[in-house]
PDB file of C-alpha atoms and ligand atoms in Angstrom:
ATOM      1  CA  MET M   1     -24.178  11.614 -20.551  1.00  0.00           C
ATOM      2  CA  LYS M   2     -23.355   8.273 -19.094  1.00  0.00           C
ATOM      3  CA  ASN M   3     -19.769   7.141 -18.896  1.00  0.00           C
ATOM      4  CA  SER M   4     -19.884   3.673 -20.561  1.00  0.00           C
ATOM      5  CA  ARG M   5     -16.234   2.898 -19.879  1.00  0.00           C
ATOM      6  CA  GLN M   6     -15.788  -0.618 -18.629  1.00  0.00           C
ATOM      7  CA  GLU M   7     -14.250  -0.275 -15.161  1.00  0.00           C
ATOM      8  CA  LEU M   8     -11.647  -2.674 -14.027  1.00  0.00           C
ATOM      9  CA  PHE M   9     -12.682  -2.324 -10.265  1.00  0.00           C
ATOM     10  CA  THR M  10     -16.111  -2.054  -8.689  1.00  0.00           C
ATOM     11  CA  ARG M  11     -16.693  -0.276  -5.491  1.00  0.00           C
ATOM     12  CA  HIS M  12     -18.518  -2.193  -2.826  1.00  0.00           C
ATOM     13  CA  PRO M  13     -22.092  -1.040  -2.290  1.00  0.00           C
ATOM     14  CA  ASP M  14     -21.478  -0.873   1.535  1.00  0.00           C
ATOM     15  CA  ASN M  15     -18.629   1.520   1.164  1.00  0.00           C
ATOM     16  CA  PRO M  16     -17.014   2.956   3.223  1.00  0.00           C
ATOM     17  CA  ILE M  17     -16.638  -0.484   5.016  1.00  0.00           C
ATOM     18  CA  ILE M  18     -14.831   1.075   8.149  1.00  0.00           C
ATOM     19  CA  ALA M  19     -15.128   4.624   9.403  1.00  0.00           C
ATOM     20  CA  VAL M  20     -14.036   6.422  12.589  1.00  0.00           C
ATOM     21  CA  ARG M  21     -17.427   5.724  14.206  1.00  0.00           C
ATOM     22  CA  ASP M  22     -16.519   1.971  14.179  1.00  0.00           C
ATOM     23  CA  ILE M  23     -13.276   2.584  16.214  1.00  0.00           C
ATOM     24  CA  PRO M  24     -13.936   1.506  19.789  1.00  0.00           C
ATOM     25  CA  TYR M  25     -11.788   4.449  21.215  1.00  0.00           C
ATOM     26  CA  PRO M  26     -11.422   7.957  20.495  1.00  0.00           C
ATOM     27  CA  ALA M  27      -9.680   8.777  17.210  1.00  0.00           C
ATOM     28  CA  ASN M  28      -9.601  11.380  14.516  1.00  0.00           C
ATOM     29  CA  THR M  29      -9.712   9.077  11.484  1.00  0.00           C
ATOM     30  CA  VAL M  30      -9.064   5.571  10.115  1.00  0.00           C
ATOM     31  CA  PHE M  31      -7.664   4.868   6.630  1.00  0.00           C
ATOM     32  CA  ASN M  32      -4.866   3.304   4.482  1.00  0.00           C
ATOM     33  CA  ALA M  33      -5.182  -0.279   5.801  1.00  0.00           C
ATOM     34  CA  ALA M  34      -2.757  -3.217   5.137  1.00  0.00           C
ATOM     35  CA  ALA M  35      -4.691  -6.446   4.255  1.00  0.00           C
ATOM     36  CA  ALA M  36      -3.869 -10.183   4.784  1.00  0.00           C
ATOM     37  CA  ARG M  37      -5.774 -13.513   4.812  1.00  0.00           C
ATOM     38  CA  LEU M  38      -5.060 -15.711   7.777  1.00  0.00           C
ATOM     39  CA  GLU M  39      -6.843 -18.406   9.806  1.00  0.00           C
ATOM     40  CA  GLY M  40      -9.924 -18.184   7.454  1.00  0.00           C
ATOM     41  CA  GLU M  41     -10.305 -14.424   8.109  1.00  0.00           C
ATOM     42  CA  THR M  42      -9.339 -11.148   6.350  1.00  0.00           C
ATOM     43  CA  LEU M  43      -7.187  -9.119   8.614  1.00  0.00           C
ATOM     44  CA  LEU M  44      -6.759  -5.343   8.189  1.00  0.00           C
ATOM     45  CA  LEU M  45      -4.022  -3.420   9.880  1.00  0.00           C
ATOM     46  CA  LEU M  46      -5.795  -0.095  10.099  1.00  0.00           C
ATOM     47  CA  ARG M  47      -3.998   3.187  10.215  1.00  0.00           C
ATOM     48  CA  ILE M  48      -5.665   5.225  12.994  1.00  0.00           C
ATOM     49  CA  GLU M  49      -4.779   8.789  13.533  1.00  0.00           C
ATOM     50  CA  ASP M  50      -5.319  10.044  17.073  1.00  0.00           C
ATOM     51  CA  ARG M  51      -6.402  13.588  18.047  1.00  0.00           C
ATOM     52  CA  ARG M  52      -2.820  14.704  18.327  1.00  0.00           C
ATOM     53  CA  GLY M  53      -2.361  13.952  14.686  1.00  0.00           C
ATOM     54  CA  PHE M  54      -0.104  10.918  15.323  1.00  0.00           C
ATOM     55  CA  SER M  55      -0.938   7.559  13.783  1.00  0.00           C
ATOM     56  CA  HIS M  56      -0.795   3.898  15.055  1.00  0.00           C
ATOM     57  CA  LEU M  57      -1.967   0.585  13.670  1.00  0.00           C
ATOM     58  CA  THR M  58      -4.917  -1.435  14.892  1.00  0.00           C
ATOM     59  CA  ALA M  59      -6.021  -4.931  13.761  1.00  0.00           C
ATOM     60  CA  ALA M  60      -9.449  -5.617  12.487  1.00  0.00           C
ATOM     61  CA  ARG M  61     -10.687  -9.079  11.575  1.00  0.00           C
ATOM     62  CA  SER M  62     -13.720 -10.293   9.584  1.00  0.00           C
ATOM     63  CA  ARG M  63     -14.844 -13.620   8.105  1.00  0.00           C
ATOM     64  CA  ASP M  64     -16.278 -12.183   4.901  1.00  0.00           C
ATOM     65  CA  GLY M  65     -13.643  -9.351   4.535  1.00  0.00           C
ATOM     66  CA  VAL M  66     -16.562  -6.855   4.106  1.00  0.00           C
ATOM     67  CA  SER M  67     -18.627  -6.662   7.320  1.00  0.00           C
ATOM     68  CA  SER M  68     -18.748  -7.732  11.024  1.00  0.00           C
ATOM     69  CA  TRP M  69     -15.293  -6.360  11.625  1.00  0.00           C
ATOM     70  CA  LYS M  70     -13.891  -7.240  15.000  1.00  0.00           C
ATOM     71  CA  ILE M  71     -11.649  -4.197  15.810  1.00  0.00           C
ATOM     72  CA  GLU M  72      -9.185  -4.560  18.652  1.00  0.00           C
ATOM     73  CA  LYS M  73     -10.292  -2.481  21.681  1.00  0.00           C
ATOM     74  CA  LYS M  74      -6.777  -1.085  22.000  1.00  0.00           C
ATOM     75  CA  PRO M  75      -4.077  -0.152  19.517  1.00  0.00           C
ATOM     76  CA  THR M  76      -2.167  -3.179  18.157  1.00  0.00           C
ATOM     77  CA  LEU M  77       1.056  -1.589  17.261  1.00  0.00           C
ATOM     78  CA  THR M  78       1.821   1.855  18.765  1.00  0.00           C
ATOM     79  CA  PRO M  79       4.894   4.041  18.178  1.00  0.00           C
ATOM     80  CA  SER M  80       7.569   3.475  20.709  1.00  0.00           C
ATOM     81  CA  PRO M  81       9.480   6.708  20.627  1.00  0.00           C
ATOM     82  CA  GLU M  82      11.573   5.866  23.846  1.00  0.00           C
ATOM     83  CA  ARG M  83      13.208   2.792  22.154  1.00  0.00           C
ATOM     84  CA  HIS M  84      12.573   3.895  18.520  1.00  0.00           C
ATOM     85  CA  PRO M  85      13.044   7.719  18.226  1.00  0.00           C
ATOM     86  CA  GLU M  86      12.309   7.400  14.512  1.00  0.00           C
ATOM     87  CA  GLU M  87       8.598   6.831  15.530  1.00  0.00           C
ATOM     88  CA  THR M  88       8.333  10.209  17.382  1.00  0.00           C
ATOM     89  CA  TRP M  89       5.402  11.386  15.301  1.00  0.00           C
ATOM     90  CA  GLY M  90       3.736   8.034  14.734  1.00  0.00           C
ATOM     91  CA  ILE M  91       3.638   5.045  12.462  1.00  0.00           C
ATOM     92  CA  GLU M  92       1.626   4.975   9.186  1.00  0.00           C
ATOM     93  CA  ASP M  93       0.592   3.004   6.146  1.00  0.00           C
ATOM     94  CA  ALA M  94       1.593  -0.588   6.805  1.00  0.00           C
ATOM     95  CA  ARG M  95       1.979  -3.083   3.949  1.00  0.00           C
ATOM     96  CA  VAL M  96       2.156  -6.709   4.862  1.00  0.00           C
ATOM     97  CA  THR M  97       3.648  -9.788   3.125  1.00  0.00           C
ATOM     98  CA  PHE M  98       3.930 -13.281   4.057  1.00  0.00           C
ATOM     99  CA  ILE M  99       7.668 -14.199   3.862  1.00  0.00           C
ATOM    100  CA  GLU M 100       7.636 -17.770   2.686  1.00  0.00           C
ATOM    101  CA  ASP M 101      11.224 -18.921   4.005  1.00  0.00           C
ATOM    102  CA  ILE M 102      10.694 -17.734   7.486  1.00  0.00           C
ATOM    103  CA  GLY M 103       6.962 -18.320   7.697  1.00  0.00           C
ATOM    104  CA  LYS M 104       6.271 -14.831   9.105  1.00  0.00           C
ATOM    105  CA  TRP M 105       4.525 -11.695   7.970  1.00  0.00           C
ATOM    106  CA  ALA M 106       6.782  -8.680   7.328  1.00  0.00           C
ATOM    107  CA  VAL M 107       4.997  -5.440   8.323  1.00  0.00           C
ATOM    108  CA  VAL M 108       6.682  -2.596   6.514  1.00  0.00           C
ATOM    109  CA  TYR M 109       5.561   0.819   7.676  1.00  0.00           C
ATOM    110  CA  THR M 110       6.377   4.453   7.587  1.00  0.00           C
ATOM    111  CA  ALA M 111       8.009   5.747  10.763  1.00  0.00           C
ATOM    112  CA  TYR M 112       7.341   9.478  11.045  1.00  0.00           C
ATOM    113  CA  SER M 113      10.657  10.693  12.605  1.00  0.00           C
ATOM    114  CA  ASP M 114      11.496  14.251  13.400  1.00  0.00           C
ATOM    115  CA  LEU M 115      13.983  14.047  10.516  1.00  0.00           C
ATOM    116  CA  ALA M 116      11.164  13.088   8.059  1.00  0.00           C
ATOM    117  CA  PRO M 117       9.462   9.762   7.245  1.00  0.00           C
ATOM    118  CA  LEU M 118      11.525   6.633   6.868  1.00  0.00           C
ATOM    119  CA  VAL M 119      10.885   2.868   6.195  1.00  0.00           C
ATOM    120  CA  SER M 120      10.776   0.493   9.300  1.00  0.00           C
ATOM    121  CA  LEU M 121      10.177  -3.283   9.402  1.00  0.00           C
ATOM    122  CA  ALA M 122       8.578  -5.565  11.916  1.00  0.00           C
ATOM    123  CA  LEU M 123       7.899  -9.367  11.858  1.00  0.00           C
ATOM    124  CA  THR M 124       4.836 -11.125  13.270  1.00  0.00           C
ATOM    125  CA  GLY M 125       3.326 -14.522  13.065  1.00  0.00           C
ATOM    126  CA  ASP M 126      -0.130 -13.623  14.433  1.00  0.00           C
ATOM    127  CA  PHE M 127      -0.552  -9.715  14.272  1.00  0.00           C
ATOM    128  CA  ARG M 128      -0.713  -9.754  18.071  1.00  0.00           C
ATOM    129  CA  LYS M 129       3.060  -9.848  18.976  1.00  0.00           C
ATOM    130  CA  PHE M 130       5.632  -7.992  16.783  1.00  0.00           C
ATOM    131  CA  LYS M 131       9.337  -8.083  16.706  1.00  0.00           C
ATOM    132  CA  ARG M 132      10.785  -4.919  15.358  1.00  0.00           C
ATOM    133  CA  ILE M 133      13.691  -4.988  13.025  1.00  0.00           C
ATOM    134  CA  GLY M 134      13.703  -1.272  13.142  1.00  0.00           C
ATOM    135  CA  PRO M 135      14.581   1.356  10.378  1.00  0.00           C
ATOM    136  CA  VAL M 136      15.620  -0.321   7.103  1.00  0.00           C
ATOM    137  CA  LEU M 137      15.794   2.659   4.804  1.00  0.00           C
ATOM    138  CA  PRO M 138      16.720   6.266   5.918  1.00  0.00           C
ATOM    139  CA  PRO M 139      14.534   9.313   5.332  1.00  0.00           C
ATOM    140  CA  GLU M 140      12.860  10.476   3.302  1.00  0.00           C
ATOM    141  CA  ASN M 141      11.365   7.387   2.191  1.00  0.00           C
ATOM    142  CA  LYS M 142       7.826   5.582   2.408  1.00  0.00           C
ATOM    143  CA  ASP M 143       5.474   3.485   0.339  1.00  0.00           C
ATOM    144  CA  ALA M 144       7.579   0.285   0.903  1.00  0.00           C
ATOM    145  CA  ALA M 145       6.639  -3.372   0.687  1.00  0.00           C
ATOM    146  CA  LEU M 146       8.398  -6.715   0.477  1.00  0.00           C
ATOM    147  CA  PHE M 147       8.066  -9.415  -2.099  1.00  0.00           C
ATOM    148  CA  GLY M 148       7.085 -12.846  -0.537  1.00  0.00           C
ATOM    149  CA  ALA M 149       9.739 -14.763  -2.392  1.00  0.00           C
ATOM    150  CA  LYS M 150      13.559 -14.502  -2.585  1.00  0.00           C
ATOM    151  CA  PHE M 151      15.538 -13.839  -5.745  1.00  0.00           C
ATOM    152  CA  SER M 152      18.967 -15.532  -5.964  1.00  0.00           C
ATOM    153  CA  GLY M 153      18.783 -15.927  -2.188  1.00  0.00           C
ATOM    154  CA  ARG M 154      17.887 -12.289  -1.493  1.00  0.00           C
ATOM    155  CA  TYR M 155      14.820 -10.624  -0.179  1.00  0.00           C
ATOM    156  CA  ALA M 156      13.561  -7.773  -2.257  1.00  0.00           C
ATOM    157  CA  MET M 157      11.655  -4.542  -1.232  1.00  0.00           C
ATOM    158  CA  LEU M 158      10.036  -1.727  -3.272  1.00  0.00           C
ATOM    159  CA  HIS M 159      10.017   1.742  -1.768  1.00  0.00           C
ATOM    160  CA  ARG M 160       9.877   5.405  -2.827  1.00  0.00           C
ATOM    161  CA  PRO M 161      12.785   7.569  -1.783  1.00  0.00           C
ATOM    162  CA  MET M 162      12.152  11.307  -1.967  1.00  0.00           C
ATOM    163  CA  PRO M 163      14.916  13.050  -3.683  1.00  0.00           C
ATOM    164  CA  ALA M 164      16.150  16.431  -2.209  1.00  0.00           C
ATOM    165  CA  CYS M 165      16.912  17.743  -5.671  1.00  0.00           C
ATOM    166  CA  PRO M 166      13.927  19.744  -6.965  1.00  0.00           C
ATOM    167  CA  GLY M 167      12.606  18.383 -10.243  1.00  0.00           C
ATOM    168  CA  ALA M 168      14.297  15.067  -9.980  1.00  0.00           C
ATOM    169  CA  GLY M 169      10.920  13.300  -9.367  1.00  0.00           C
ATOM    170  CA  ALA M 170       9.957  10.683  -6.864  1.00  0.00           C
ATOM    171  CA  HIS M 171      10.102   7.129  -8.395  1.00  0.00           C
ATOM    172  CA  ILE M 172       9.673   3.523  -7.109  1.00  0.00           C
ATOM    173  CA  TRP M 173      12.868   1.789  -6.386  1.00  0.00           C
ATOM    174  CA  ILE M 174      13.948  -1.840  -5.750  1.00  0.00           C
ATOM    175  CA  SER M 175      16.407  -3.034  -3.095  1.00  0.00           C
ATOM    176  CA  PHE M 176      17.746  -6.311  -2.003  1.00  0.00           C
ATOM    177  CA  SER M 177      18.907  -7.824   1.415  1.00  0.00           C
ATOM    178  CA  PRO M 178      20.470 -11.162   2.522  1.00  0.00           C
ATOM    179  CA  ASP M 179      18.872 -10.892   6.075  1.00  0.00           C
ATOM    180  CA  LEU M 180      15.969  -8.407   5.989  1.00  0.00           C
ATOM    181  CA  LYS M 181      18.177  -5.917   7.947  1.00  0.00           C
ATOM    182  CA  HIS M 182      20.835  -4.775   5.520  1.00  0.00           C
ATOM    183  CA  TRP M 183      19.649  -3.507   2.228  1.00  0.00           C
ATOM    184  CA  GLY M 184      21.518  -2.607  -0.896  1.00  0.00           C
ATOM    185  CA  GLY M 185      21.676  -3.137  -4.749  1.00  0.00           C
ATOM    186  CA  HIS M 186      19.333  -0.104  -4.881  1.00  0.00           C
ATOM    187  CA  ARG M 187      18.067   0.918  -8.354  1.00  0.00           C
ATOM    188  CA  VAL M 188      15.185   2.714  -9.820  1.00  0.00           C
ATOM    189  CA  LEU M 189      12.491   0.465 -10.969  1.00  0.00           C
ATOM    190  CA  LEU M 190       9.375   2.513 -12.128  1.00  0.00           C
ATOM    191  CA  ARG M 191       9.762   6.196 -12.885  1.00  0.00           C
ATOM    192  CA  ALA M 192       7.186   8.932 -12.443  1.00  0.00           C
ATOM    193  CA  ARG M 193       6.380  10.390 -15.886  1.00  0.00           C
ATOM    194  CA  GLN M 194       6.550  14.069 -16.567  1.00  0.00           C
ATOM    195  CA  GLY M 195       4.358  16.874 -17.707  1.00  0.00           C
ATOM    196  CA  GLY M 196       0.680  16.325 -18.198  1.00  0.00           C
ATOM    197  CA  TRP M 197       0.660  12.681 -17.159  1.00  0.00           C
ATOM    198  CA  TRP M 198      -1.595  11.578 -14.301  1.00  0.00           C
ATOM    199  CA  ASP M 199       1.486   9.969 -12.698  1.00  0.00           C
ATOM    200  CA  ALA M 200       3.894  12.830 -13.363  1.00  0.00           C
ATOM    201  CA  ASN M 201       6.654  13.730 -10.812  1.00  0.00           C
ATOM    202  CA  LYS M 202       5.547  11.546  -7.945  1.00  0.00           C
ATOM    203  CA  ILE M 203       4.504   7.978  -7.732  1.00  0.00           C
ATOM    204  CA  GLY M 204       4.574   5.319  -4.978  1.00  0.00           C
ATOM    205  CA  LEU M 205       3.782   1.704  -4.348  1.00  0.00           C
ATOM    206  CA  SER M 206       0.149   0.963  -3.174  1.00  0.00           C
ATOM    207  CA  ALA M 207      -0.430  -2.619  -2.262  1.00  0.00           C
ATOM    208  CA  PRO M 208       2.430  -5.103  -2.035  1.00  0.00           C
ATOM    209  CA  PRO M 209       3.622  -6.944  -5.250  1.00  0.00           C
ATOM    210  CA  LEU M 210       1.245  -9.904  -6.005  1.00  0.00           C
ATOM    211  CA  ARG M 211       2.618 -12.970  -7.584  1.00  0.00           C
ATOM    212  CA  THR M 212       0.590 -14.129 -10.707  1.00  0.00           C
ATOM    213  CA  ASP M 213       1.387 -16.521 -13.463  1.00  0.00           C
ATOM    214  CA  GLU M 214       2.229 -13.631 -15.655  1.00  0.00           C
ATOM    215  CA  GLY M 215       4.520 -11.800 -13.344  1.00  0.00           C
ATOM    216  CA  TRP M 216       4.422  -9.649 -10.094  1.00  0.00           C
ATOM    217  CA  LEU M 217       1.463  -7.419 -10.423  1.00  0.00           C
ATOM    218  CA  LEU M 218       1.986  -3.849  -8.935  1.00  0.00           C
ATOM    219  CA  LEU M 219      -0.709  -1.437  -8.020  1.00  0.00           C
ATOM    220  CA  TYR M 220       0.703   2.031  -7.608  1.00  0.00           C
ATOM    221  CA  HIS M 221      -0.450   5.613  -7.018  1.00  0.00           C
ATOM    222  CA  GLY M 222       0.308   8.625  -9.115  1.00  0.00           C
ATOM    223  CA  VAL M 223      -0.032  12.111  -7.577  1.00  0.00           C
ATOM    224  CA  ARG M 224      -1.302  14.805  -9.888  1.00  0.00           C
ATOM    225  CA  ALA M 225      -0.454  18.354  -8.576  1.00  0.00           C
ATOM    226  CA  THR M 226      -3.254  20.817  -9.499  1.00  0.00           C
ATOM    227  CA  VAL M 227      -4.049  24.333  -8.521  1.00  0.00           C
ATOM    228  CA  SER M 228      -6.586  23.081  -5.974  1.00  0.00           C
ATOM    229  CA  GLY M 229      -4.384  20.349  -4.484  1.00  0.00           C
ATOM    230  CA  SER M 230      -3.166  16.819  -5.296  1.00  0.00           C
ATOM    231  CA  ILE M 231      -5.190  13.938  -6.892  1.00  0.00           C
ATOM    232  CA  TYR M 232      -4.204  10.395  -5.985  1.00  0.00           C
ATOM    233  CA  ARG M 233      -5.053   7.862  -8.687  1.00  0.00           C
ATOM    234  CA  LEU M 234      -3.984   4.268  -9.310  1.00  0.00           C
ATOM    235  CA  GLY M 235      -2.185   2.425 -12.029  1.00  0.00           C
ATOM    236  CA  LEU M 236      -0.849  -1.042 -12.845  1.00  0.00           C
ATOM    237  CA  ALA M 237       2.529  -2.557 -13.672  1.00  0.00           C
ATOM    238  CA  LEU M 238       3.812  -6.069 -14.150  1.00  0.00           C
ATOM    239  CA  LEU M 239       7.345  -7.264 -13.311  1.00  0.00           C
ATOM    240  CA  ASP M 240       9.110 -10.336 -14.454  1.00  0.00           C
ATOM    241  CA  LEU M 241       8.614 -13.316 -12.097  1.00  0.00           C
ATOM    242  CA  ASP M 242      12.208 -14.266 -11.859  1.00  0.00           C
ATOM    243  CA  ASP M 243      13.795 -10.861 -12.248  1.00  0.00           C
ATOM    244  CA  PRO M 244      11.658  -8.265 -10.521  1.00  0.00           C
ATOM    245  CA  THR M 245      14.025  -5.436 -11.737  1.00  0.00           C
ATOM    246  CA  ARG M 246      12.393  -5.928 -15.153  1.00  0.00           C
ATOM    247  CA  VAL M 247       9.285  -4.036 -15.878  1.00  0.00           C
ATOM    248  CA  ILE M 248       7.239  -6.040 -18.388  1.00  0.00           C
ATOM    249  CA  ARG M 249       4.070  -3.777 -18.749  1.00  0.00           C
ATOM    250  CA  ARG M 250       2.683  -0.597 -17.317  1.00  0.00           C
ATOM    251  CA  SER M 251      -0.704   1.020 -17.780  1.00  0.00           C
ATOM    252  CA  ASP M 252      -0.811   4.441 -19.520  1.00  0.00           C
ATOM    253  CA  GLU M 253      -4.220   5.260 -18.049  1.00  0.00           C
ATOM    254  CA  TRP M 254      -5.089   5.257 -14.404  1.00  0.00           C
ATOM    255  CA  VAL M 255      -7.435   2.428 -13.513  1.00  0.00           C
ATOM    256  CA  PHE M 256      -9.102   3.879 -10.410  1.00  0.00           C
ATOM    257  CA  GLY M 257      -9.437   7.409  -8.948  1.00  0.00           C
ATOM    258  CA  PRO M 258     -11.538   9.404  -6.639  1.00  0.00           C
ATOM    259  CA  GLU M 259     -15.058   9.747  -7.729  1.00  0.00           C
ATOM    260  CA  THR M 260     -17.538   9.090  -4.818  1.00  0.00           C
ATOM    261  CA  PRO M 261     -18.039  11.631  -1.922  1.00  0.00           C
ATOM    262  CA  TYR M 262     -15.941   9.548   0.548  1.00  0.00           C
ATOM    263  CA  GLU M 263     -12.987   9.642  -1.807  1.00  0.00           C
ATOM    264  CA  ARG M 264     -13.528  13.197  -2.955  1.00  0.00           C
ATOM    265  CA  VAL M 265     -13.987  14.902   0.555  1.00  0.00           C
ATOM    266  CA  GLY M 266     -12.209  14.218   3.782  1.00  0.00           C
ATOM    267  CA  ASP M 267      -9.267  15.149   5.786  1.00  0.00           C
ATOM    268  CA  VAL M 268      -7.300  15.158   2.498  1.00  0.00           C
ATOM    269  CA  ASP M 269      -9.665  15.487  -0.553  1.00  0.00           C
ATOM    270  CA  ASN M 270      -9.325  13.503  -3.725  1.00  0.00           C
ATOM    271  CA  VAL M 271      -7.369  10.510  -2.347  1.00  0.00           C
ATOM    272  CA  VAL M 272      -7.708   6.726  -3.047  1.00  0.00           C
ATOM    273  CA  PHE M 273      -4.801   5.085  -1.175  1.00  0.00           C
ATOM    274  CA  PRO M 274      -4.704   1.254  -1.026  1.00  0.00           C
ATOM    275  CA  CYS M 275      -2.121  -0.304   1.102  1.00  0.00           C
ATOM    276  CA  GLY M 276      -3.296  -3.926   0.770  1.00  0.00           C
ATOM    277  CA  TRP M 277      -5.220  -6.383  -1.413  1.00  0.00           C
ATOM    278  CA  THR M 278      -6.293 -10.063  -1.117  1.00  0.00           C
ATOM    279  CA  LEU M 279      -6.951 -12.652  -3.695  1.00  0.00           C
ATOM    280  CA  ARG M 280      -9.790 -15.229  -3.256  1.00  0.00           C
ATOM    281  CA  GLY M 281     -10.103 -17.384  -6.372  1.00  0.00           C
ATOM    282  CA  ASP M 282     -10.069 -14.843  -9.235  1.00  0.00           C
ATOM    283  CA  GLU M 283     -11.455 -12.056  -7.092  1.00  0.00           C
ATOM    284  CA  LEU M 284      -8.982  -9.245  -6.253  1.00  0.00           C
ATOM    285  CA  ARG M 285     -10.119  -7.163  -3.225  1.00  0.00           C
ATOM    286  CA  VAL M 286      -8.407  -3.791  -2.974  1.00  0.00           C
ATOM    287  CA  TYR M 287      -8.695  -2.183   0.475  1.00  0.00           C
ATOM    288  CA  TYR M 288      -8.093   1.553   0.152  1.00  0.00           C
ATOM    289  CA  GLY M 289      -8.260   4.718   2.223  1.00  0.00           C
ATOM    290  CA  GLY M 290     -10.733   7.273   0.989  1.00  0.00           C
ATOM    291  CA  ALA M 291      -9.791  10.892   1.422  1.00  0.00           C
ATOM    292  CA  ASP M 292      -7.648  10.016   4.425  1.00  0.00           C
ATOM    293  CA  ASN M 293     -10.965   9.492   6.191  1.00  0.00           C
ATOM    294  CA  CYS M 294     -12.276   5.933   5.883  1.00  0.00           C
ATOM    295  CA  VAL M 295     -11.560   2.386   4.561  1.00  0.00           C
ATOM    296  CA  ALA M 296     -13.257   1.390   1.481  1.00  0.00           C
ATOM    297  CA  LEU M 297     -13.296  -1.822  -0.772  1.00  0.00           C
ATOM    298  CA  ALA M 298     -13.130  -2.249  -4.557  1.00  0.00           C
ATOM    299  CA  THR M 299     -13.200  -5.598  -6.250  1.00  0.00           C
ATOM    300  CA  GLY M 300     -12.041  -6.834  -9.654  1.00  0.00           C
ATOM    301  CA  SER M 301     -11.114  -9.908 -11.589  1.00  0.00           C
ATOM    302  CA  LEU M 302      -7.404 -10.836 -11.505  1.00  0.00           C
ATOM    303  CA  ALA M 303      -7.764 -12.397 -14.978  1.00  0.00           C
ATOM    304  CA  GLY M 304      -9.493  -9.256 -16.174  1.00  0.00           C
ATOM    305  CA  VAL M 305      -6.829  -7.148 -14.869  1.00  0.00           C
ATOM    306  CA  LEU M 306      -4.041  -9.204 -16.503  1.00  0.00           C
ATOM    307  CA  ASP M 307      -5.907  -9.304 -19.677  1.00  0.00           C
ATOM    308  CA  TRP M 308      -6.350  -5.470 -19.591  1.00  0.00           C
ATOM    309  CA  LEU M 309      -2.568  -4.919 -19.050  1.00  0.00           C
ATOM    310  CA  ARG M 310      -1.726  -7.363 -21.845  1.00  0.00           C
ATOM    311  CA  ASN M 311      -3.941  -5.491 -24.264  1.00  0.00           C
ATOM    312  CA  ARG M 312      -3.909  -1.903 -22.964  1.00  0.00           C
ATOM    313  CA  GLY M 313      -0.601  -1.761 -21.107  1.00  0.00           C
ATOM    314  CA  ARG M 314       2.515  -0.349 -22.518  1.00  0.00           C
ATOM    315  CA  GLN M 315       5.278  -2.861 -23.186  1.00  0.00           C
ATOM    316  CA  ALA M 316       8.187  -1.635 -21.097  1.00  0.00           C
TER     317      ALA M 316
HETATM  318  C1  BMA V 401       0.752  10.356   1.239  1.00  0.00           C
HETATM  319  C2  BMA V 401       0.787   9.430   2.430  1.00  0.00           C
HETATM  320  C3  BMA V 401      -0.566   8.899   2.680  1.00  0.00           C
HETATM  321  C4  BMA V 401      -1.648   9.801   2.534  1.00  0.00           C
HETATM  322  C5  BMA V 401      -1.642  10.624   1.282  1.00  0.00           C
HETATM  323  C6  BMA V 401      -2.639  11.663   1.127  1.00  0.00           C
HETATM  324  O1  BMA V 401       1.909  11.167   1.093  1.00  0.00           O
HETATM  325  O2  BMA V 401       1.246  10.115   3.497  1.00  0.00           O
HETATM  326  O3  BMA V 401      -0.587   8.392   3.955  1.00  0.00           O
HETATM  327  O4  BMA V 401      -2.948   9.054   2.401  1.00  0.00           O
HETATM  328  O5  BMA V 401      -0.331  11.301   1.274  1.00  0.00           O
HETATM  329  O6  BMA V 401      -2.641  12.539   2.183  1.00  0.00           O
END
């Protein structure tokens, strides 16, 4: 029987749009890319895992954001364990945000330290040269991204600390900073649900918060633990434009999940994992990792997504 459900996002027919065979140097896999629009191109900051198991970031550029990717011949941002011991086991899953008041891109990434993953920040103007700010949140923490705007003079960041206390759940938090270096005002923003929910026990931010007329749009992942492993699916939430500590709406149902072979089977099965999206007119382009094994693209209408959240989302 055909599933007649109207999907919010459509997979690109050329998926996966980037696979390890496209990487111009030896690697194990490519996945979980950050996305930005600059100089008339789409830029992806690919997570590439080498054959030791450590990840680094490499820039790929394309005019149409789908094909003819120009992938840097060498890694763009590599771990620097001598100067940054927190990067001993690699750097992963970047999210990039253009920070309006300094006119630079913030690259927030997971630094895989030997004391567990933590959140690090670097700044760049062109994705060629980077200035590391360094670790901004201690372990264990990942899935972080900045807002492009300031709130009452403070920068804001979403992130996902991992509580040591069993059963406490892993939730999305929000924190604030006067200078991008010192972070405080920590509070839980979006909680993982419990029990049978698709997003029970563990959630995390996917793409960076996107400013819309109706609020900050969040795309987040929920991790469902099953007897045969985890399933990573995606949901939506909307935060108040002026006060991002206020959740306005949240989807009850997931809006995207692993279905195709490149999402179902890979180094880690049953994973869709976006770290970036771009907006061109009304078209939302979600760049996501498939099964920790490739980069894929799904598109949707921003108006359609907001409409769906208004009608089907839970008022928070
Ligand atoms: C998460 C992150 C992602 C990864 C996912 C599935 O914890 O580490 O990088 O894609 O697991 O393995």
